[in-house]
Coordinates of C-alpha atoms in Angstrom, one line a residue:
X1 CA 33.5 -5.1 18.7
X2 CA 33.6 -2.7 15.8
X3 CA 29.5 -2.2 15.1
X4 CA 28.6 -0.2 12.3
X5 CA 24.9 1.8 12.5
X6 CA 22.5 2.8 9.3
X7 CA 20.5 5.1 10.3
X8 CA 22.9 6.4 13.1
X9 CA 21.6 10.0 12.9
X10 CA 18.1 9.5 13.4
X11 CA 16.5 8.9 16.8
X12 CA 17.1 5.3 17.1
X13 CA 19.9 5.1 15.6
X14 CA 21.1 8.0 17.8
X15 CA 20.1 6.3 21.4
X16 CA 21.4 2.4 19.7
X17 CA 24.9 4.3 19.1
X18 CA 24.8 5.8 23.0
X19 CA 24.6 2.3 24.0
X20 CA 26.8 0.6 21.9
X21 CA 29.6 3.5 23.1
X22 CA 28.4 2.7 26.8
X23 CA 29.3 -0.9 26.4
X24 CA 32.6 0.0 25.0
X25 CA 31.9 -0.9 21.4
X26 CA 33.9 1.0 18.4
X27 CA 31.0 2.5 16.7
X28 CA 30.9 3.6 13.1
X29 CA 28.2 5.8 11.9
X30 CA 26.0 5.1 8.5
X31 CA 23.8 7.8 7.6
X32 CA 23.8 10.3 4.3
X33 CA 24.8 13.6 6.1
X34 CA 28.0 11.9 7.2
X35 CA 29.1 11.0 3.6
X36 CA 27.8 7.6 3.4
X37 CA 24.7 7.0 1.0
X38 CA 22.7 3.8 0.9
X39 CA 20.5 4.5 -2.3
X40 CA 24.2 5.1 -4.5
X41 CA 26.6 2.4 -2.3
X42 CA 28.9 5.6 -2.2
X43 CA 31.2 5.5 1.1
X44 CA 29.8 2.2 1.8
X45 CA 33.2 0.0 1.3
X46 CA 35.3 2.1 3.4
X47 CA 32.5 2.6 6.3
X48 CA 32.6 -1.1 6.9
X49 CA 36.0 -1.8 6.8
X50 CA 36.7 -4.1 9.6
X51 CA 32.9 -3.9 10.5
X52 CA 32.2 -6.8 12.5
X53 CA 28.1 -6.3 12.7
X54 CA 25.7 -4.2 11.3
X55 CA 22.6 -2.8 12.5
X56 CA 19.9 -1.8 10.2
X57 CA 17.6 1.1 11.7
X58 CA 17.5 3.3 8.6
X59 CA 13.6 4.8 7.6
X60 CA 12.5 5.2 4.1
X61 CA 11.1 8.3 2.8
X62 CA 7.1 8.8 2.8
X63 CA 6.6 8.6 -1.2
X64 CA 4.6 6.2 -3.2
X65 CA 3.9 2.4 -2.5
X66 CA 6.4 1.2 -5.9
X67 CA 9.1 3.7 -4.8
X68 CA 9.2 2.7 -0.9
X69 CA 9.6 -0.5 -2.3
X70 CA 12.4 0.5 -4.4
X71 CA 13.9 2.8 -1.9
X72 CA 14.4 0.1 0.8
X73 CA 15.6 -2.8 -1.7
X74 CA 18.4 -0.9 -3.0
X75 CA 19.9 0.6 0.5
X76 CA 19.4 -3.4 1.7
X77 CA 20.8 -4.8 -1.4
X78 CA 23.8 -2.3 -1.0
X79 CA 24.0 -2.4 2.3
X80 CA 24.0 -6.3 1.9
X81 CA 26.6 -6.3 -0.7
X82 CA 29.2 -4.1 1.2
X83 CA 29.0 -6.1 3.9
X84 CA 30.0 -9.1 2.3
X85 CA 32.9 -7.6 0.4
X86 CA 33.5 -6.5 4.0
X87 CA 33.2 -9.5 5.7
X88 CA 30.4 -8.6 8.3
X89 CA 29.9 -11.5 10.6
X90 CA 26.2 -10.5 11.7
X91 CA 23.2 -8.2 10.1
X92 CA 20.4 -7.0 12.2
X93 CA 17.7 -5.4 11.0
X94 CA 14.9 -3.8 13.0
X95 CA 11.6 -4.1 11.4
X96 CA 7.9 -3.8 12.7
X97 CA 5.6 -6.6 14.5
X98 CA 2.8 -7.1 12.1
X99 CA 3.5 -5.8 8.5
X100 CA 2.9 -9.2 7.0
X101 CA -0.8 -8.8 8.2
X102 CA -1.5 -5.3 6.8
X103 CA -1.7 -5.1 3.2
X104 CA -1.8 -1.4 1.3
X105 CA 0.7 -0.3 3.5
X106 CA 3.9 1.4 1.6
X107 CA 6.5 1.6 4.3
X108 CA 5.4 -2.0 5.5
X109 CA 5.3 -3.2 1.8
X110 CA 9.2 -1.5 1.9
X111 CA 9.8 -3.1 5.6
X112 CA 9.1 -6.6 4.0
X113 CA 10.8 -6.3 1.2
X114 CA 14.2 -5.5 3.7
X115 CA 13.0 -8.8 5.4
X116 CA 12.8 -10.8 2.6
X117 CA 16.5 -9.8 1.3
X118 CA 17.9 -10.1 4.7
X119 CA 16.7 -13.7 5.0
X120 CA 17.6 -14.2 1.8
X121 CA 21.1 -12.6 1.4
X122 CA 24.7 -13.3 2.2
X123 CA 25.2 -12.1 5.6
X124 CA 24.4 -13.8 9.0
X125 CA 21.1 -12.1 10.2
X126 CA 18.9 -11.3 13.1
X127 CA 15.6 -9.4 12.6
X128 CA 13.8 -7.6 15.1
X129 CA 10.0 -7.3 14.8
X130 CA 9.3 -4.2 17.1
X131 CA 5.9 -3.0 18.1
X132 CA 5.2 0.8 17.7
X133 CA 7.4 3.6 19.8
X134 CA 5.5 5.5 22.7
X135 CA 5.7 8.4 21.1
X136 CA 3.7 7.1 17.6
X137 CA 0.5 8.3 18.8
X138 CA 1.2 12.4 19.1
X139 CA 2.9 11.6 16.0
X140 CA 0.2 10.0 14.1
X141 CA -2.0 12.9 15.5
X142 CA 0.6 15.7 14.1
X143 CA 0.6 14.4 10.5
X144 CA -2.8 15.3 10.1
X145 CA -3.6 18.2 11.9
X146 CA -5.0 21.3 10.6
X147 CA -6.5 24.3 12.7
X148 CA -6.5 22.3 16.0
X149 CA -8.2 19.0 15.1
X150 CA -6.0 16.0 14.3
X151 CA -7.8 13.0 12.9
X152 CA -6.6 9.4 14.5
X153 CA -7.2 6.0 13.7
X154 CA -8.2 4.1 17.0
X155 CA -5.3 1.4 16.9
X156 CA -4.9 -1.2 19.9
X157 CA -0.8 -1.2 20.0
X158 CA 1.5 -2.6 22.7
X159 CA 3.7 0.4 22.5
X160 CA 7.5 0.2 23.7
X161 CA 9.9 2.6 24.6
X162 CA 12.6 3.8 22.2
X163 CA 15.5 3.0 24.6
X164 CA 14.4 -0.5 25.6
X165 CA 14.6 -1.3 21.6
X166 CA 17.8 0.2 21.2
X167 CA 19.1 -1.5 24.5
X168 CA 17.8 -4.6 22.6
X169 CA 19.7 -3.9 19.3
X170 CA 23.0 -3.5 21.1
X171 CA 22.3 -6.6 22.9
X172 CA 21.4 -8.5 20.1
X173 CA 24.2 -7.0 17.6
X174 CA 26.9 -8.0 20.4
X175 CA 25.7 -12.1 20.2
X176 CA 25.4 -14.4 18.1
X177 CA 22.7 -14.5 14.6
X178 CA 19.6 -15.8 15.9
X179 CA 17.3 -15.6 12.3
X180 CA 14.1 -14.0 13.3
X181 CA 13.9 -13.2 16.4
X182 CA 10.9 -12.7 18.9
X183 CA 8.6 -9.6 18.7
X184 CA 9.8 -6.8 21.0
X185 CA 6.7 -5.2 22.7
X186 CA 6.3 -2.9 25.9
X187 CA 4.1 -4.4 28.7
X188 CA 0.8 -2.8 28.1
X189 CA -1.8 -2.6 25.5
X190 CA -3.0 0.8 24.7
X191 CA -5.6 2.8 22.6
X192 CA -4.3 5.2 20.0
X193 CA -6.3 8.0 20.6
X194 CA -6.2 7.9 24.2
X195 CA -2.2 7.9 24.3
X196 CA -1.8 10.6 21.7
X197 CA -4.5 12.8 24.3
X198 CA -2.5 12.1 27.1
X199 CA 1.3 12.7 25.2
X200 CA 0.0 16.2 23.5
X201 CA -1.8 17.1 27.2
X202 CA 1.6 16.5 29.3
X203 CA 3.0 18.2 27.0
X204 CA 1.0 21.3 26.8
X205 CA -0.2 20.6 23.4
X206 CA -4.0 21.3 22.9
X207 CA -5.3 19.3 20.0
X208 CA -8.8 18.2 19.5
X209 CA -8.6 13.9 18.4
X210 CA -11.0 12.8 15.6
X211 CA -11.0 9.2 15.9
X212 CA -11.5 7.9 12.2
X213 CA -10.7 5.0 10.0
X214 CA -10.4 7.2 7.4
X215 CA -7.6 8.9 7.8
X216 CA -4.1 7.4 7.6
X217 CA -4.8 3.8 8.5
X218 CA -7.8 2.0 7.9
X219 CA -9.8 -0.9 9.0
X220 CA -7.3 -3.7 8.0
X221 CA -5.1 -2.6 10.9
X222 CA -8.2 -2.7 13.5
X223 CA -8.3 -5.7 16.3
X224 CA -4.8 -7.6 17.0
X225 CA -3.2 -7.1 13.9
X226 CA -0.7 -4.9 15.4
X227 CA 0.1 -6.6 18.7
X228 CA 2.9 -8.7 19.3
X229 CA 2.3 -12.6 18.7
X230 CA 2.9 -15.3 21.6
X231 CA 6.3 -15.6 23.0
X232 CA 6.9 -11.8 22.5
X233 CA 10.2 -10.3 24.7
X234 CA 8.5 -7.7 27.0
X235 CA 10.5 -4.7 27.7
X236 CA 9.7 -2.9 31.3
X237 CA 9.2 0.7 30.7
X238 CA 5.6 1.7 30.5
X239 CA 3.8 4.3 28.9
X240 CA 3.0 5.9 31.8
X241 CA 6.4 5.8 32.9
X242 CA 8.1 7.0 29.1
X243 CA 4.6 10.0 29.2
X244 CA 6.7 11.3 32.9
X245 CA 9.8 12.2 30.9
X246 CA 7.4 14.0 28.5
X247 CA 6.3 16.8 30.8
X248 CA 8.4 20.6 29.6
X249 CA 10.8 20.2 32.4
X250 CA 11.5 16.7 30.9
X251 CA 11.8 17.4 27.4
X252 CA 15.5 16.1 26.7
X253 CA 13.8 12.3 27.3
X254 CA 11.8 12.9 24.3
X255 CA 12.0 10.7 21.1
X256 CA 10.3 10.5 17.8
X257 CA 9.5 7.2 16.4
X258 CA 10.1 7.9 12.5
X259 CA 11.4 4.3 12.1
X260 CA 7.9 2.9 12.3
X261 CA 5.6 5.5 10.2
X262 CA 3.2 4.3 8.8
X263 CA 2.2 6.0 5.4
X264 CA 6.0 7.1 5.0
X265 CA 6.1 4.5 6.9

């Protein structure tokens, strides 16, 4: 298949296009430094010529809660649009397990807005709730820290590995539509401030945590909210096993999970 992929320069987008090339799909790349802006349209029409799917794993940029909003409606709208004129047999979009329960939120406010065109648009569609990345802790943890102290909100997550949810989006993108599909979790609950300890210590990085609900998320994201819901597709690798690729002598294993920041997020 020909697959286009938005987003194709950032770190899912990156490991999404490895697979689909693996499988021995024609893969275009979508992504502003290769000539192709979503927020204008321009390059749009010509990158999906003869697209047959699309997958959707661009990130919005961390700025206000009106203007994440804005930002994602016009690169789905015209993302949308070209894909019609196009004639793209099959959208898919990955989006975050648990944005409808958060409210305040800009990037989820922006990751629901992409939901709601999606459903709502001319395209065939799959979306794909994912839980947070394994690496979203120590990233949490760099935003805010200062001096050596890093304040962290303690989260309960079910944290998945950044190649199990791009082996899932090449999957996915290959088949048929499916709507919405299941929420895509790893297998293991985890604390947020434990997991960002135990990334930035096999790492080498000496931080001192802060847990706080004061910081970049608050209380409304506390308990379950975050976890996936019943019937969830559990992918196998652990956080345990994602932290051994983390150690120095390991370091080309390591991901950032920008897709699913929170405040920019």
């Amino acid at each position: 298949m020909r697959i286009a992929v938005a987003g194709a320069t950032g770190n899912i987008g990156a490991l999404t296009v490895a697979g689909l090339e693996r499988d021995g799909h024609n893969v275009v790349r979508i992504s502003r430094s290769l000539g192709v802006d979503l927020s204008t349209g321009d390059g749009l029409d010509q990158a999906l010529t003869g697209v047959d799917a699309v997958i959707d794993v661009t990130n919005g940029p961390a700025t206000s809660y009106a203007e994440t909003v804005a930002y994602f409606g016009t690169a789905t709208r015209n993302l949308l649009a070209a894909g019609e004129r196009a004639g793209v047999r099959h959208h898919v979009l990955l989006s975050i397990v648990g944005i409808d329960r958060v409210e305040g939120n800009a990037h989820y406010a922006g990751k629901r807005e992409q939901e709601r065109l999606v459903a709502a648009g001319p395209l065939p569609w799959t979306i794909v709730p994912a839980t947070q990345f394994h690496d979203f802790a120590a990233m949490v943890a760099g935003w805010t820290e200062r001096d050596g102290v890093a304040t962290i909100a303690p989260l309960l997550v079910q944290p998945i590995a950044p190649q199990d949810v791009a082996d899932i989006l090449v999957e996915i993108a290959a088949g048929e539509p499916q709507g919405r599909y299941a929420d895509v979790a790893g297998p293991e609950p985890q604390d947020l401030v434990d997991m960002a300890r135990r990334t930035n210590e096999t790492r080498g990085h000496k931080v001192k945590l802060v847990p706080t609900w004061s910081a970049i998320f608050g209380p409304a994201m506390a308990g379950t909210v975050l976890l996936p819901g019943q019937g969830a597709r559990i992918a196998p690798t652990t956080f345990d096993e994602w932290l051994a690729g983390q150690r120095p002598d390991h370091t080309s294993n390591s991901h950032t999970s920008a897709e699913l920041r929170p405040a920019s997020n």
